[in-house]
Amino acid sequence: QNYQEIEVWYILPTIRREIVKGLLNRGLNQNEVANRLGLQKSTISQYVHNKRGKEVNFDENTKELIKVAVQNILDNNNANVEIANVCNLIKSTTTICDIHKMYEDCPVGCEVCLK
């Protein structure tokens, strides 16, 4: 798997799941969360019931930035920008490499694992 596949299949759904749960914990209902994130209510329900998003172990800095993203979304910041900010932070950690190693050996010269 390359970086983009890991991001699409593991990172983005997990970030979204954590943001959804954070927004719900802050008092929004599923319809409001769906509207803020530009997603269908059924998608929100899948995040709530852990049917989307893998078990990814984010470091403390990433967890903190997700909390900031939740607050920023509550303050009407663009959810896509907030999610992109979290993704950019993750690119500077070993999270992607850790996921890569869970599913296959890192190929020789892997740009993700060489960081």
PDB file of N, CA and C in Angstrom, residues 22-74:
ATOM      1  N   GLY A  22     -16.380  13.602  18.874  1.00  0.00           N
ATOM      2  CA  GLY A  22     -16.118  14.825  19.618  1.00  0.00           C
ATOM      3  C   GLY A  22     -17.250  15.829  19.496  1.00  0.00           C
ATOM      4  N   LEU A  23     -17.788  15.989  18.293  1.00  0.00           N
ATOM      5  CA  LEU A  23     -18.898  16.912  18.087  1.00  0.00           C
ATOM      6  C   LEU A  23     -20.161  16.443  18.803  1.00  0.00           C
ATOM      7  N   LEU A  24     -20.418  15.150  18.755  1.00  0.00           N
ATOM      8  CA  LEU A  24     -21.579  14.606  19.469  1.00  0.00           C
ATOM      9  C   LEU A  24     -21.424  14.798  20.972  1.00  0.00           C
ATOM     10  N   ASN A  25     -20.216  14.589  21.469  1.00  0.00           N
ATOM     11  CA  ASN A  25     -19.969  14.781  22.906  1.00  0.00           C
ATOM     12  C   ASN A  25     -20.115  16.237  23.331  1.00  0.00           C
ATOM     13  N   ARG A  26     -20.003  17.146  22.373  1.00  0.00           N
ATOM     14  CA  ARG A  26     -20.150  18.575  22.669  1.00  0.00           C
ATOM     15  C   ARG A  26     -21.588  19.050  22.498  1.00  0.00           C
ATOM     16  N   GLY A  27     -22.521  18.109  22.239  1.00  0.00           N
ATOM     17  CA  GLY A  27     -23.932  18.442  22.252  1.00  0.00           C
ATOM     18  C   GLY A  27     -24.630  18.521  20.914  1.00  0.00           C
ATOM     19  N   LEU A  28     -23.911  18.363  19.813  1.00  0.00           N
ATOM     20  CA  LEU A  28     -24.574  18.372  18.515  1.00  0.00           C
ATOM     21  C   LEU A  28     -25.270  17.038  18.297  1.00  0.00           C
ATOM     22  N   ASN A  29     -26.358  17.054  17.539  1.00  0.00           N
ATOM     23  CA  ASN A  29     -26.996  15.789  17.183  1.00  0.00           C
ATOM     24  C   ASN A  29     -26.422  15.303  15.856  1.00  0.00           C
ATOM     25  N   GLN A  30     -26.817  14.100  15.436  1.00  0.00           N
ATOM     26  CA  GLN A  30     -26.236  13.512  14.230  1.00  0.00           C
ATOM     27  C   GLN A  30     -26.529  14.338  12.978  1.00  0.00           C
ATOM     28  N   ASN A  31     -27.705  14.937  12.902  1.00  0.00           N
ATOM     29  CA  ASN A  31     -28.016  15.780  11.740  1.00  0.00           C
ATOM     30  C   ASN A  31     -27.102  16.996  11.687  1.00  0.00           C
ATOM     31  N   GLU A  32     -26.887  17.620  12.836  1.00  0.00           N
ATOM     32  CA  GLU A  32     -26.016  18.799  12.885  1.00  0.00           C
ATOM     33  C   GLU A  32     -24.574  18.434  12.528  1.00  0.00           C
ATOM     34  N   VAL A  33     -24.121  17.298  13.025  1.00  0.00           N
ATOM     35  CA  VAL A  33     -22.762  16.844  12.703  1.00  0.00           C
ATOM     36  C   VAL A  33     -22.649  16.577  11.204  1.00  0.00           C
ATOM     37  N   ALA A  34     -23.641  15.908  10.644  1.00  0.00           N
ATOM     38  CA  ALA A  34     -23.629  15.629   9.205  1.00  0.00           C
ATOM     39  C   ALA A  34     -23.549  16.920   8.401  1.00  0.00           C
ATOM     40  N   ASN A  35     -24.313  17.917   8.794  1.00  0.00           N
ATOM     41  CA  ASN A  35     -24.291  19.204   8.088  1.00  0.00           C
ATOM     42  C   ASN A  35     -22.936  19.887   8.219  1.00  0.00           C
ATOM     43  N   ARG A  36     -22.358  19.879   9.398  1.00  0.00           N
ATOM     44  CA  ARG A  36     -21.054  20.539   9.614  1.00  0.00           C
ATOM     45  C   ARG A  36     -19.948  19.867   8.808  1.00  0.00           C
ATOM     46  N   LEU A  37     -20.040  18.545   8.681  1.00  0.00           N
ATOM     47  CA  LEU A  37     -18.970  17.808   7.998  1.00  0.00           C
ATOM     48  C   LEU A  37     -19.274  17.554   6.523  1.00  0.00           C
ATOM     49  N   GLY A  38     -20.474  17.891   6.089  1.00  0.00           N
ATOM     50  CA  GLY A  38     -20.837  17.652   4.701  1.00  0.00           C
ATOM     51  C   GLY A  38     -20.988  16.176   4.381  1.00  0.00           C
ATOM     52  N   LEU A  39     -21.492  15.419   5.352  1.00  0.00           N
ATOM     53  CA  LEU A  39     -21.667  13.978   5.194  1.00  0.00           C
ATOM     54  C   LEU A  39     -23.138  13.614   5.363  1.00  0.00           C
ATOM     55  N   GLN A  40     -23.493  12.417   4.944  1.00  0.00           N
ATOM     56  CA  GLN A  40     -24.842  11.901   5.136  1.00  0.00           C
ATOM     57  C   GLN A  40     -25.019  11.480   6.597  1.00  0.00           C
ATOM     58  N   LYS A  41     -26.256  11.568   7.070  1.00  0.00           N
ATOM     59  CA  LYS A  41     -26.535  11.136   8.447  1.00  0.00           C
ATOM     60  C   LYS A  41     -26.200   9.657   8.624  1.00  0.00           C
ATOM     61  N   SER A  42     -26.424   8.847   7.595  1.00  0.00           N
ATOM     62  CA  SER A  42     -26.111   7.415   7.689  1.00  0.00           C
ATOM     63  C   SER A  42     -24.604   7.204   7.881  1.00  0.00           C
ATOM     64  N   THR A  43     -23.795   8.064   7.275  1.00  0.00           N
ATOM     65  CA  THR A  43     -22.347   7.978   7.456  1.00  0.00           C
ATOM     66  C   THR A  43     -21.979   8.300   8.904  1.00  0.00           C
ATOM     67  N   ILE A  44     -22.617   9.310   9.456  1.00  0.00           N
ATOM     68  CA  ILE A  44     -22.372   9.676  10.856  1.00  0.00           C
ATOM     69  C   ILE A  44     -22.722   8.496  11.752  1.00  0.00           C
ATOM     70  N   SER A  45     -23.844   7.845  11.485  1.00  0.00           N
ATOM     71  CA  SER A  45     -24.259   6.686  12.266  1.00  0.00           C
ATOM     72  C   SER A  45     -23.217   5.575  12.200  1.00  0.00           C
ATOM     73  N   GLN A  46     -22.631   5.371  11.027  1.00  0.00           N
ATOM     74  CA  GLN A  46     -21.595   4.343  10.899  1.00  0.00           C
ATOM     75  C   GLN A  46     -20.358   4.689  11.725  1.00  0.00           C
ATOM     76  N   TYR A  47     -19.995   5.953  11.785  1.00  0.00           N
ATOM     77  CA  TYR A  47     -18.870   6.361  12.630  1.00  0.00           C
ATOM     78  C   TYR A  47     -19.207   6.141  14.105  1.00  0.00           C
ATOM     79  N   VAL A  48     -20.417   6.491  14.491  1.00  0.00           N
ATOM     80  CA  VAL A  48     -20.845   6.332  15.886  1.00  0.00           C
ATOM     81  C   VAL A  48     -20.781   4.873  16.310  1.00  0.00           C
ATOM     82  N   HIS A  49     -21.158   3.972  15.407  1.00  0.00           N
ATOM     83  CA  HIS A  49     -21.191   2.546  15.733  1.00  0.00           C
ATOM     84  C   HIS A  49     -19.902   1.813  15.331  1.00  0.00           C
ATOM     85  N   ASN A  50     -18.840   2.585  15.090  1.00  0.00           N
ATOM     86  CA  ASN A  50     -17.516   2.036  14.763  1.00  0.00           C
ATOM     87  C   ASN A  50     -17.521   1.121  13.545  1.00  0.00           C
ATOM     88  N   LYS A  51     -18.390   1.421  12.578  1.00  0.00           N
ATOM     89  CA  LYS A  51     -18.408   0.660  11.339  1.00  0.00           C
ATOM     90  C   LYS A  51     -17.507   1.299  10.290  1.00  0.00           C
ATOM     91  N   ARG A  52     -17.046   2.506  10.566  1.00  0.00           N
ATOM     92  CA  ARG A  52     -16.078   3.200   9.713  1.00  0.00           C
ATOM     93  C   ARG A  52     -14.950   3.674  10.597  1.00  0.00           C
ATOM     94  N   GLY A  53     -13.768   3.652  10.051  1.00  0.00           N
ATOM     95  CA  GLY A  53     -12.603   4.063  10.819  1.00  0.00           C
ATOM     96  C   GLY A  53     -11.964   2.849  11.461  1.00  0.00           C
ATOM     97  N   LYS A  54     -10.665   2.723  11.284  1.00  0.00           N
ATOM     98  CA  LYS A  54      -9.922   1.593  11.846  1.00  0.00           C
ATOM     99  C   LYS A  54      -9.378   1.980  13.216  1.00  0.00           C
ATOM    100  N   GLU A  55      -8.843   1.010  13.899  1.00  0.00           N
ATOM    101  CA  GLU A  55      -8.173   1.302  15.156  1.00  0.00           C
ATOM    102  C   GLU A  55      -6.768   1.792  14.848  1.00  0.00           C
ATOM    103  N   VAL A  56      -6.614   3.084  14.833  1.00  0.00           N
ATOM    104  CA  VAL A  56      -5.321   3.709  14.590  1.00  0.00           C
ATOM    105  C   VAL A  56      -4.902   4.378  15.888  1.00  0.00           C
ATOM    106  N   ASN A  57      -3.684   4.112  16.310  1.00  0.00           N
ATOM    107  CA  ASN A  57      -3.182   4.713  17.539  1.00  0.00           C
ATOM    108  C   ASN A  57      -2.492   6.029  17.213  1.00  0.00           C
ATOM    109  N   PHE A  58      -3.213   7.121  17.439  1.00  0.00           N
ATOM    110  CA  PHE A  58      -2.642   8.435  17.219  1.00  0.00           C
ATOM    111  C   PHE A  58      -1.814   8.844  18.435  1.00  0.00           C
ATOM    112  N   ASP A  59      -0.755   9.595  18.192  1.00  0.00           N
ATOM    113  CA  ASP A  59       0.048  10.091  19.307  1.00  0.00           C
ATOM    114  C   ASP A  59      -0.706  11.226  20.006  1.00  0.00           C
ATOM    115  N   GLU A  60      -0.172  11.665  21.134  1.00  0.00           N
ATOM    116  CA  GLU A  60      -0.867  12.679  21.944  1.00  0.00           C
ATOM    117  C   GLU A  60      -1.026  14.002  21.203  1.00  0.00           C
ATOM    118  N   ASN A  61      -0.045  14.400  20.413  1.00  0.00           N
ATOM    119  CA  ASN A  61      -0.161  15.645  19.652  1.00  0.00           C
ATOM    120  C   ASN A  61      -1.316  15.573  18.660  1.00  0.00           C
ATOM    121  N   THR A  62      -1.472  14.430  18.022  1.00  0.00           N
ATOM    122  CA  THR A  62      -2.564  14.257  17.060  1.00  0.00           C
ATOM    123  C   THR A  62      -3.907  14.268  17.775  1.00  0.00           C
ATOM    124  N   LYS A  63      -3.989  13.573  18.901  1.00  0.00           N
ATOM    125  CA  LYS A  63      -5.240  13.569  19.672  1.00  0.00           C
ATOM    126  C   LYS A  63      -5.616  14.985  20.102  1.00  0.00           C
ATOM    127  N   GLU A  64      -4.623  15.756  20.508  1.00  0.00           N
ATOM    128  CA  GLU A  64      -4.880  17.132  20.929  1.00  0.00           C
ATOM    129  C   GLU A  64      -5.343  17.981  19.751  1.00  0.00           C
ATOM    130  N   LEU A  65      -4.712  17.794  18.584  1.00  0.00           N
ATOM    131  CA  LEU A  65      -5.119  18.560  17.412  1.00  0.00           C
ATOM    132  C   LEU A  65      -6.538  18.194  16.971  1.00  0.00           C
ATOM    133  N   ILE A  66      -6.935  16.943  17.153  1.00  0.00           N
ATOM    134  CA  ILE A  66      -8.312  16.546  16.847  1.00  0.00           C
ATOM    135  C   ILE A  66      -9.279  17.293  17.767  1.00  0.00           C
ATOM    136  N   LYS A  67      -8.930  17.430  19.034  1.00  0.00           N
ATOM    137  CA  LYS A  67      -9.774  18.201  19.954  1.00  0.00           C
ATOM    138  C   LYS A  67      -9.884  19.655  19.513  1.00  0.00           C
ATOM    139  N   VAL A  68      -8.763  20.221  19.070  1.00  0.00           N
ATOM    140  CA  VAL A  68      -8.771  21.596  18.564  1.00  0.00           C
ATOM    141  C   VAL A  68      -9.649  21.682  17.319  1.00  0.00           C
ATOM    142  N   ALA A  69      -9.541  20.681  16.446  1.00  0.00           N
ATOM    143  CA  ALA A  69     -10.353  20.656  15.222  1.00  0.00           C
ATOM    144  C   ALA A  69     -11.839  20.630  15.570  1.00  0.00           C
ATOM    145  N   VAL A  70     -12.211  19.846  16.571  1.00  0.00           N
ATOM    146  CA  VAL A  70     -13.613  19.790  17.001  1.00  0.00           C
ATOM    147  C   VAL A  70     -14.077  21.174  17.428  1.00  0.00           C
ATOM    148  N   GLN A  71     -13.285  21.844  18.243  1.00  0.00           N
ATOM    149  CA  GLN A  71     -13.664  23.187  18.691  1.00  0.00           C
ATOM    150  C   GLN A  71     -13.742  24.151  17.515  1.00  0.00           C
ATOM    151  N   ASN A  72     -12.780  24.068  16.616  1.00  0.00           N
ATOM    152  CA  ASN A  72     -12.791  24.964  15.456  1.00  0.00           C
ATOM    153  C   ASN A  72     -14.016  24.726  14.576  1.00  0.00           C
ATOM    154  N   ILE A  73     -14.412  23.476  14.428  1.00  0.00           N
ATOM    155  CA  ILE A  73     -15.618  23.164  13.645  1.00  0.00           C
ATOM    156  C   ILE A  73     -16.848  23.718  14.361  1.00  0.00           C
ATOM    157  N   LEU A  74     -16.872  23.606  15.689  1.00  0.00           N
ATOM    158  CA  LEU A  74     -17.969  24.201  16.458  1.00  0.00           C
ATOM    159  C   LEU A  74     -18.014  25.715  16.266  1.00  0.00           C
TER     160      LEU A  74
END
